[in-house]
């Protein structure tokens, strides 16, 4: 076994964590998570019974089936954001619409908890964009910059930086305006003609 091989000596939890981080970075992870968390209270509260001593509180409404459908759809949209992130814009818009519909249908959007989470998840899904790989490009040199300068500009060294140690770096790349080629007395006078 070679001492340079790093893959075999790593702990398996570290490998799993690194793979999960890579997987999470390639998709709108937090958008999907917030959307699924928002779907749970919307679907749960209409069917929940809360016990206060001997008294049972039921928060079910006449639209209990609608709440269940909205909650399940939000959970499905969250999973879609994770595993089929190419349709993230559709999933984000659908999550926002379902969150808005849950306000009148599902106990004020799961007592605003589910509404806020689903709304945030939909907005994050709409705003997420896949990252682009970073290209290794060297910075252009001063000679290349002088060739690509627009007409009338030249990249000249400053006279004050010429005597300074490292002066070639201080004045490089500073644009200097060249004098106008067709400067006449009329144009230099602001366009006014003097009566002679």
PDB file of C-alpha atoms in Angstrom:
ATOM      1  CA  UNK A   1       0.000   0.000   0.000  1.00  0.00           C
ATOM      2  CA  UNK A   2       1.367   3.388  -1.015  1.00  0.00           C
ATOM      3  CA  UNK A   3       1.513   6.271   1.475  1.00  0.00           C
ATOM      4  CA  UNK A   4       0.156   8.582  -1.234  1.00  0.00           C
ATOM      5  CA  UNK A   5      -3.185   6.782  -1.475  1.00  0.00           C
ATOM      6  CA  UNK A   6      -5.680   8.806   0.541  1.00  0.00           C
ATOM      7  CA  UNK A   7      -8.963   7.088  -0.296  1.00  0.00           C
ATOM      8  CA  UNK A   8      -8.330   3.898   1.651  1.00  0.00           C
ATOM      9  CA  UNK A   9      -7.205   5.549   4.879  1.00  0.00           C
ATOM     10  CA  UNK A  10     -10.196   7.869   5.268  1.00  0.00           C
ATOM     11  CA  UNK A  11     -12.942   7.171   7.737  1.00  0.00           C
ATOM     12  CA  UNK A  12     -16.197   6.115   6.066  1.00  0.00           C
ATOM     13  CA  UNK A  13     -18.224   8.859   7.794  1.00  0.00           C
ATOM     14  CA  UNK A  14     -15.939  11.504   6.314  1.00  0.00           C
ATOM     15  CA  UNK A  15     -16.399   9.995   2.853  1.00  0.00           C
ATOM     16  CA  UNK A  16     -20.199   9.909   3.266  1.00  0.00           C
ATOM     17  CA  UNK A  17     -20.195  13.516   4.475  1.00  0.00           C
ATOM     18  CA  UNK A  18     -18.122  14.663   1.504  1.00  0.00           C
ATOM     19  CA  UNK A  19     -20.374  12.818  -0.958  1.00  0.00           C
ATOM     20  CA  UNK A  20     -23.479  14.313   0.673  1.00  0.00           C
ATOM     21  CA  UNK A  21     -21.973  17.812   0.471  1.00  0.00           C
ATOM     22  CA  UNK A  22     -21.269  17.315  -3.239  1.00  0.00           C
ATOM     23  CA  UNK A  23     -24.782  15.959  -3.827  1.00  0.00           C
ATOM     24  CA  UNK A  24     -26.325  18.845  -1.863  1.00  0.00           C
ATOM     25  CA  UNK A  25     -24.360  21.450  -3.822  1.00  0.00           C
ATOM     26  CA  UNK A  26     -25.649  20.245  -7.194  1.00  0.00           C
ATOM     27  CA  UNK A  27     -29.339  20.849  -6.492  1.00  0.00           C
ATOM     28  CA  UNK A  28     -31.628  23.282  -4.609  1.00  0.00           C
ATOM     29  CA  UNK A  29     -31.305  21.317  -1.371  1.00  0.00           C
ATOM     30  CA  UNK A  30     -32.611  23.910   1.078  1.00  0.00           C
ATOM     31  CA  UNK A  31     -35.511  24.799  -1.203  1.00  0.00           C
ATOM     32  CA  UNK A  32     -36.635  21.167  -1.269  1.00  0.00           C
ATOM     33  CA  UNK A  33     -36.166  20.776   2.472  1.00  0.00           C
ATOM     34  CA  UNK A  34     -38.173  23.901   3.341  1.00  0.00           C
ATOM     35  CA  UNK A  35     -40.932  22.911   0.922  1.00  0.00           C
ATOM     36  CA  UNK A  36     -41.235  19.430   2.469  1.00  0.00           C
ATOM     37  CA  UNK A  37     -41.162  20.847   6.008  1.00  0.00           C
ATOM     38  CA  UNK A  38     -43.912  23.262   4.957  1.00  0.00           C
ATOM     39  CA  UNK A  39     -46.077  20.429   3.644  1.00  0.00           C
ATOM     40  CA  UNK A  40     -46.017  18.471   6.915  1.00  0.00           C
ATOM     41  CA  UNK A  41     -47.992  20.887   9.167  1.00  0.00           C
ATOM     42  CA  UNK A  42     -50.435  21.688   6.369  1.00  0.00           C
ATOM     43  CA  UNK A  43     -51.289  17.993   6.010  1.00  0.00           C
ATOM     44  CA  UNK A  44     -51.020  17.118   9.715  1.00  0.00           C
ATOM     45  CA  UNK A  45     -53.005  19.752  11.611  1.00  0.00           C
ATOM     46  CA  UNK A  46     -56.488  19.017  10.174  1.00  0.00           C
ATOM     47  CA  UNK A  47     -56.163  15.386  11.331  1.00  0.00           C
ATOM     48  CA  UNK A  48     -54.460  16.032  14.675  1.00  0.00           C
ATOM     49  CA  UNK A  49     -56.202  15.768  18.013  1.00  0.00           C
ATOM     50  CA  UNK A  50     -54.770  17.692  20.941  1.00  0.00           C
ATOM     51  CA  UNK A  51     -55.585  16.479  24.447  1.00  0.00           C
ATOM     52  CA  UNK A  52     -55.904  18.997  27.273  1.00  0.00           C
ATOM     53  CA  UNK A  53     -56.662  16.918  30.332  1.00  0.00           C
ATOM     54  CA  UNK A  54     -59.994  15.188  29.632  1.00  0.00           C
ATOM     55  CA  UNK A  55     -60.842  17.512  26.769  1.00  0.00           C
ATOM     56  CA  UNK A  56     -59.941  16.680  23.177  1.00  0.00           C
ATOM     57  CA  UNK A  57     -59.418  19.463  20.650  1.00  0.00           C
ATOM     58  CA  UNK A  58     -59.909  18.541  17.020  1.00  0.00           C
ATOM     59  CA  UNK A  59     -58.639  21.063  14.471  1.00  0.00           C
ATOM     60  CA  UNK A  60     -60.259  19.363  11.492  1.00  0.00           C
ATOM     61  CA  UNK A  61     -62.105  21.473   8.994  1.00  0.00           C
ATOM     62  CA  UNK A  62     -64.496  20.675   6.188  1.00  0.00           C
ATOM     63  CA  UNK A  63     -61.555  20.902   3.796  1.00  0.00           C
ATOM     64  CA  UNK A  64     -59.489  18.203   5.512  1.00  0.00           C
ATOM     65  CA  UNK A  65     -59.019  16.321   2.250  1.00  0.00           C
ATOM     66  CA  UNK A  66     -57.831  19.531   0.553  1.00  0.00           C
ATOM     67  CA  UNK A  67     -55.270  20.056   3.311  1.00  0.00           C
ATOM     68  CA  UNK A  68     -53.991  16.527   2.889  1.00  0.00           C
ATOM     69  CA  UNK A  69     -53.684  16.951  -0.880  1.00  0.00           C
ATOM     70  CA  UNK A  70     -51.839  20.283  -0.542  1.00  0.00           C
ATOM     71  CA  UNK A  71     -49.457  18.832   2.039  1.00  0.00           C
ATOM     72  CA  UNK A  72     -48.683  15.742  -0.039  1.00  0.00           C
ATOM     73  CA  UNK A  73     -48.174  17.867  -3.159  1.00  0.00           C
ATOM     74  CA  UNK A  74     -45.737  20.127  -1.294  1.00  0.00           C
ATOM     75  CA  UNK A  75     -43.761  17.118  -0.078  1.00  0.00           C
ATOM     76  CA  UNK A  76     -43.722  15.753  -3.637  1.00  0.00           C
ATOM     77  CA  UNK A  77     -42.545  19.096  -4.996  1.00  0.00           C
ATOM     78  CA  UNK A  78     -39.755  19.186  -2.409  1.00  0.00           C
ATOM     79  CA  UNK A  79     -38.587  15.733  -3.513  1.00  0.00           C
ATOM     80  CA  UNK A  80     -38.821  16.885  -7.136  1.00  0.00           C
ATOM     81  CA  UNK A  81     -36.504  19.793  -6.340  1.00  0.00           C
ATOM     82  CA  UNK A  82     -33.998  17.326  -4.922  1.00  0.00           C
ATOM     83  CA  UNK A  83     -34.062  14.546  -7.478  1.00  0.00           C
ATOM     84  CA  UNK A  84     -35.193  16.273 -10.677  1.00  0.00           C
ATOM     85  CA  UNK A  85     -33.852  19.786 -10.276  1.00  0.00           C
ATOM     86  CA  UNK A  86     -34.195  20.599 -13.991  1.00  0.00           C
ATOM     87  CA  UNK A  87     -37.855  21.514 -13.287  1.00  0.00           C
ATOM     88  CA  UNK A  88     -37.006  23.660 -10.254  1.00  0.00           C
ATOM     89  CA  UNK A  89     -38.769  26.751 -11.675  1.00  0.00           C
ATOM     90  CA  UNK A  90     -42.057  24.881 -12.157  1.00  0.00           C
ATOM     91  CA  UNK A  91     -41.719  23.298  -8.719  1.00  0.00           C
ATOM     92  CA  UNK A  92     -40.995  26.683  -7.115  1.00  0.00           C
ATOM     93  CA  UNK A  93     -43.997  28.370  -8.722  1.00  0.00           C
ATOM     94  CA  UNK A  94     -46.250  25.435  -7.809  1.00  0.00           C
ATOM     95  CA  UNK A  95     -44.993  25.478  -4.193  1.00  0.00           C
ATOM     96  CA  UNK A  96     -45.710  29.200  -3.882  1.00  0.00           C
ATOM     97  CA  UNK A  97     -49.214  28.780  -5.344  1.00  0.00           C
ATOM     98  CA  UNK A  98     -49.995  25.829  -3.069  1.00  0.00           C
ATOM     99  CA  UNK A  99     -48.725  27.787  -0.069  1.00  0.00           C
ATOM    100  CA  UNK A 100     -51.066  30.647  -0.942  1.00  0.00           C
ATOM    101  CA  UNK A 101     -53.994  28.276  -1.478  1.00  0.00           C
ATOM    102  CA  UNK A 102     -53.323  26.664   1.910  1.00  0.00           C
ATOM    103  CA  UNK A 103     -54.261  29.872   3.753  1.00  0.00           C
ATOM    104  CA  UNK A 104     -58.040  29.582   3.205  1.00  0.00           C
ATOM    105  CA  UNK A 105     -58.095  25.787   2.820  1.00  0.00           C
ATOM    106  CA  UNK A 106     -55.803  24.338   5.493  1.00  0.00           C
ATOM    107  CA  UNK A 107     -56.168  26.072   8.869  1.00  0.00           C
ATOM    108  CA  UNK A 108     -54.502  29.329   7.807  1.00  0.00           C
ATOM    109  CA  UNK A 109     -51.734  27.446   6.046  1.00  0.00           C
ATOM    110  CA  UNK A 110     -50.964  25.081   8.906  1.00  0.00           C
ATOM    111  CA  UNK A 111     -51.143  27.955  11.421  1.00  0.00           C
ATOM    112  CA  UNK A 112     -48.776  29.978   9.183  1.00  0.00           C
ATOM    113  CA  UNK A 113     -45.932  27.542   9.889  1.00  0.00           C
ATOM    114  CA  UNK A 114     -46.444  25.465   6.774  1.00  0.00           C
ATOM    115  CA  UNK A 115     -47.320  28.532   4.704  1.00  0.00           C
ATOM    116  CA  UNK A 116     -44.062  30.334   5.554  1.00  0.00           C
ATOM    117  CA  UNK A 117     -41.858  27.278   5.021  1.00  0.00           C
ATOM    118  CA  UNK A 118     -43.503  26.420   1.690  1.00  0.00           C
ATOM    119  CA  UNK A 119     -43.315  30.025   0.514  1.00  0.00           C
ATOM    120  CA  UNK A 120     -39.622  30.228   1.427  1.00  0.00           C
ATOM    121  CA  UNK A 121     -38.895  26.893  -0.249  1.00  0.00           C
ATOM    122  CA  UNK A 122     -40.640  27.963  -3.460  1.00  0.00           C
ATOM    123  CA  UNK A 123     -38.750  31.267  -3.529  1.00  0.00           C
ATOM    124  CA  UNK A 124     -35.421  29.509  -2.961  1.00  0.00           C
ATOM    125  CA  UNK A 125     -36.203  27.082  -5.762  1.00  0.00           C
ATOM    126  CA  UNK A 126     -36.945  29.932  -8.161  1.00  0.00           C
ATOM    127  CA  UNK A 127     -33.741  31.755  -7.284  1.00  0.00           C
ATOM    128  CA  UNK A 128     -31.379  28.744  -7.354  1.00  0.00           C
ATOM    129  CA  UNK A 129     -29.095  28.364 -10.366  1.00  0.00           C
ATOM    130  CA  UNK A 130     -26.512  25.654 -10.982  1.00  0.00           C
ATOM    131  CA  UNK A 131     -22.923  26.750 -10.541  1.00  0.00           C
ATOM    132  CA  UNK A 132     -20.500  26.936 -13.408  1.00  0.00           C
ATOM    133  CA  UNK A 133     -17.082  25.290 -13.184  1.00  0.00           C
ATOM    134  CA  UNK A 134     -14.239  27.723 -12.633  1.00  0.00           C
ATOM    135  CA  UNK A 135     -11.895  27.917 -15.618  1.00  0.00           C
ATOM    136  CA  UNK A 136      -8.193  28.280 -14.932  1.00  0.00           C
ATOM    137  CA  UNK A 137      -7.247  31.309 -16.986  1.00  0.00           C
ATOM    138  CA  UNK A 138      -4.101  33.337 -16.527  1.00  0.00           C
ATOM    139  CA  UNK A 139      -4.491  37.092 -16.195  1.00  0.00           C
ATOM    140  CA  UNK A 140      -3.672  38.995 -19.367  1.00  0.00           C
ATOM    141  CA  UNK A 141      -0.267  40.597 -19.427  1.00  0.00           C
ATOM    142  CA  UNK A 142       0.333  44.333 -19.895  1.00  0.00           C
ATOM    143  CA  UNK A 143       1.325  43.816 -23.537  1.00  0.00           C
ATOM    144  CA  UNK A 144      -1.947  42.080 -24.322  1.00  0.00           C
ATOM    145  CA  UNK A 145      -3.919  44.831 -22.553  1.00  0.00           C
ATOM    146  CA  UNK A 146      -2.174  47.528 -24.609  1.00  0.00           C
ATOM    147  CA  UNK A 147      -3.142  45.770 -27.819  1.00  0.00           C
ATOM    148  CA  UNK A 148      -6.805  45.528 -26.878  1.00  0.00           C
ATOM    149  CA  UNK A 149      -7.143  49.105 -25.546  1.00  0.00           C
ATOM    150  CA  UNK A 150      -9.772  51.285 -27.220  1.00  0.00           C
ATOM    151  CA  UNK A 151      -8.683  53.973 -29.632  1.00  0.00           C
ATOM    152  CA  UNK A 152      -7.360  57.063 -27.881  1.00  0.00           C
ATOM    153  CA  UNK A 153      -6.200  55.177 -24.769  1.00  0.00           C
ATOM    154  CA  UNK A 154      -2.741  53.837 -24.145  1.00  0.00           C
ATOM    155  CA  UNK A 155      -1.503  51.950 -21.145  1.00  0.00           C
ATOM    156  CA  UNK A 156       1.674  53.824 -20.253  1.00  0.00           C
ATOM    157  CA  UNK A 157       3.858  53.770 -17.179  1.00  0.00           C
ATOM    158  CA  UNK A 158       3.641  56.654 -14.808  1.00  0.00           C
ATOM    159  CA  UNK A 159       6.772  58.804 -14.678  1.00  0.00           C
ATOM    160  CA  UNK A 160       6.711  58.860 -10.870  1.00  0.00           C
ATOM    161  CA  UNK A 161       6.726  55.071 -10.638  1.00  0.00           C
ATOM    162  CA  UNK A 162       9.755  54.699 -12.937  1.00  0.00           C
ATOM    163  CA  UNK A 163      12.302  55.397 -10.185  1.00  0.00           C
ATOM    164  CA  UNK A 164      10.424  53.441  -7.528  1.00  0.00           C
ATOM    165  CA  UNK A 165      11.501  49.832  -6.829  1.00  0.00           C
ATOM    166  CA  UNK A 166       8.947  47.683  -8.550  1.00  0.00           C
ATOM    167  CA  UNK A 167       7.820  50.778 -10.449  1.00  0.00           C
ATOM    168  CA  UNK A 168       7.043  48.760 -13.541  1.00  0.00           C
ATOM    169  CA  UNK A 169       4.209  47.175 -11.574  1.00  0.00           C
ATOM    170  CA  UNK A 170       2.881  50.398 -10.086  1.00  0.00           C
ATOM    171  CA  UNK A 171       2.283  52.248 -13.323  1.00  0.00           C
ATOM    172  CA  UNK A 172       1.359  49.321 -15.535  1.00  0.00           C
ATOM    173  CA  UNK A 173      -2.186  49.246 -16.755  1.00  0.00           C
ATOM    174  CA  UNK A 174      -3.021  52.892 -15.977  1.00  0.00           C
ATOM    175  CA  UNK A 175      -4.900  54.317 -18.953  1.00  0.00           C
ATOM    176  CA  UNK A 176      -3.490  57.583 -20.295  1.00  0.00           C
ATOM    177  CA  UNK A 177      -5.493  59.819 -22.605  1.00  0.00           C
ATOM    178  CA  UNK A 178      -3.711  60.693 -25.808  1.00  0.00           C
ATOM    179  CA  UNK A 179      -4.148  64.237 -27.150  1.00  0.00           C
ATOM    180  CA  UNK A 180      -6.834  64.691 -29.741  1.00  0.00           C
ATOM    181  CA  UNK A 181      -5.574  64.180 -33.260  1.00  0.00           C
ATOM    182  CA  UNK A 182      -7.658  66.857 -34.937  1.00  0.00           C
ATOM    183  CA  UNK A 183      -7.530  69.586 -32.292  1.00  0.00           C
ATOM    184  CA  UNK A 184      -8.008  73.016 -33.827  1.00  0.00           C
ATOM    185  CA  UNK A 185      -8.262  76.432 -32.297  1.00  0.00           C
ATOM    186  CA  UNK A 186     -11.984  76.540 -33.004  1.00  0.00           C
ATOM    187  CA  UNK A 187     -12.619  73.278 -31.144  1.00  0.00           C
ATOM    188  CA  UNK A 188     -10.254  74.216 -28.332  1.00  0.00           C
ATOM    189  CA  UNK A 189     -12.165  77.474 -27.861  1.00  0.00           C
ATOM    190  CA  UNK A 190     -15.380  75.585 -27.211  1.00  0.00           C
ATOM    191  CA  UNK A 191     -16.656  76.070 -30.732  1.00  0.00           C
ATOM    192  CA  UNK A 192     -16.866  79.872 -30.529  1.00  0.00           C
ATOM    193  CA  UNK A 193     -15.367  81.961 -33.286  1.00  0.00           C
ATOM    194  CA  UNK A 194     -13.631  85.127 -32.272  1.00  0.00           C
ATOM    195  CA  UNK A 195     -14.415  88.183 -34.237  1.00  0.00           C
ATOM    196  CA  UNK A 196     -11.150  89.500 -35.635  1.00  0.00           C
TER     197      UNK A 196
END
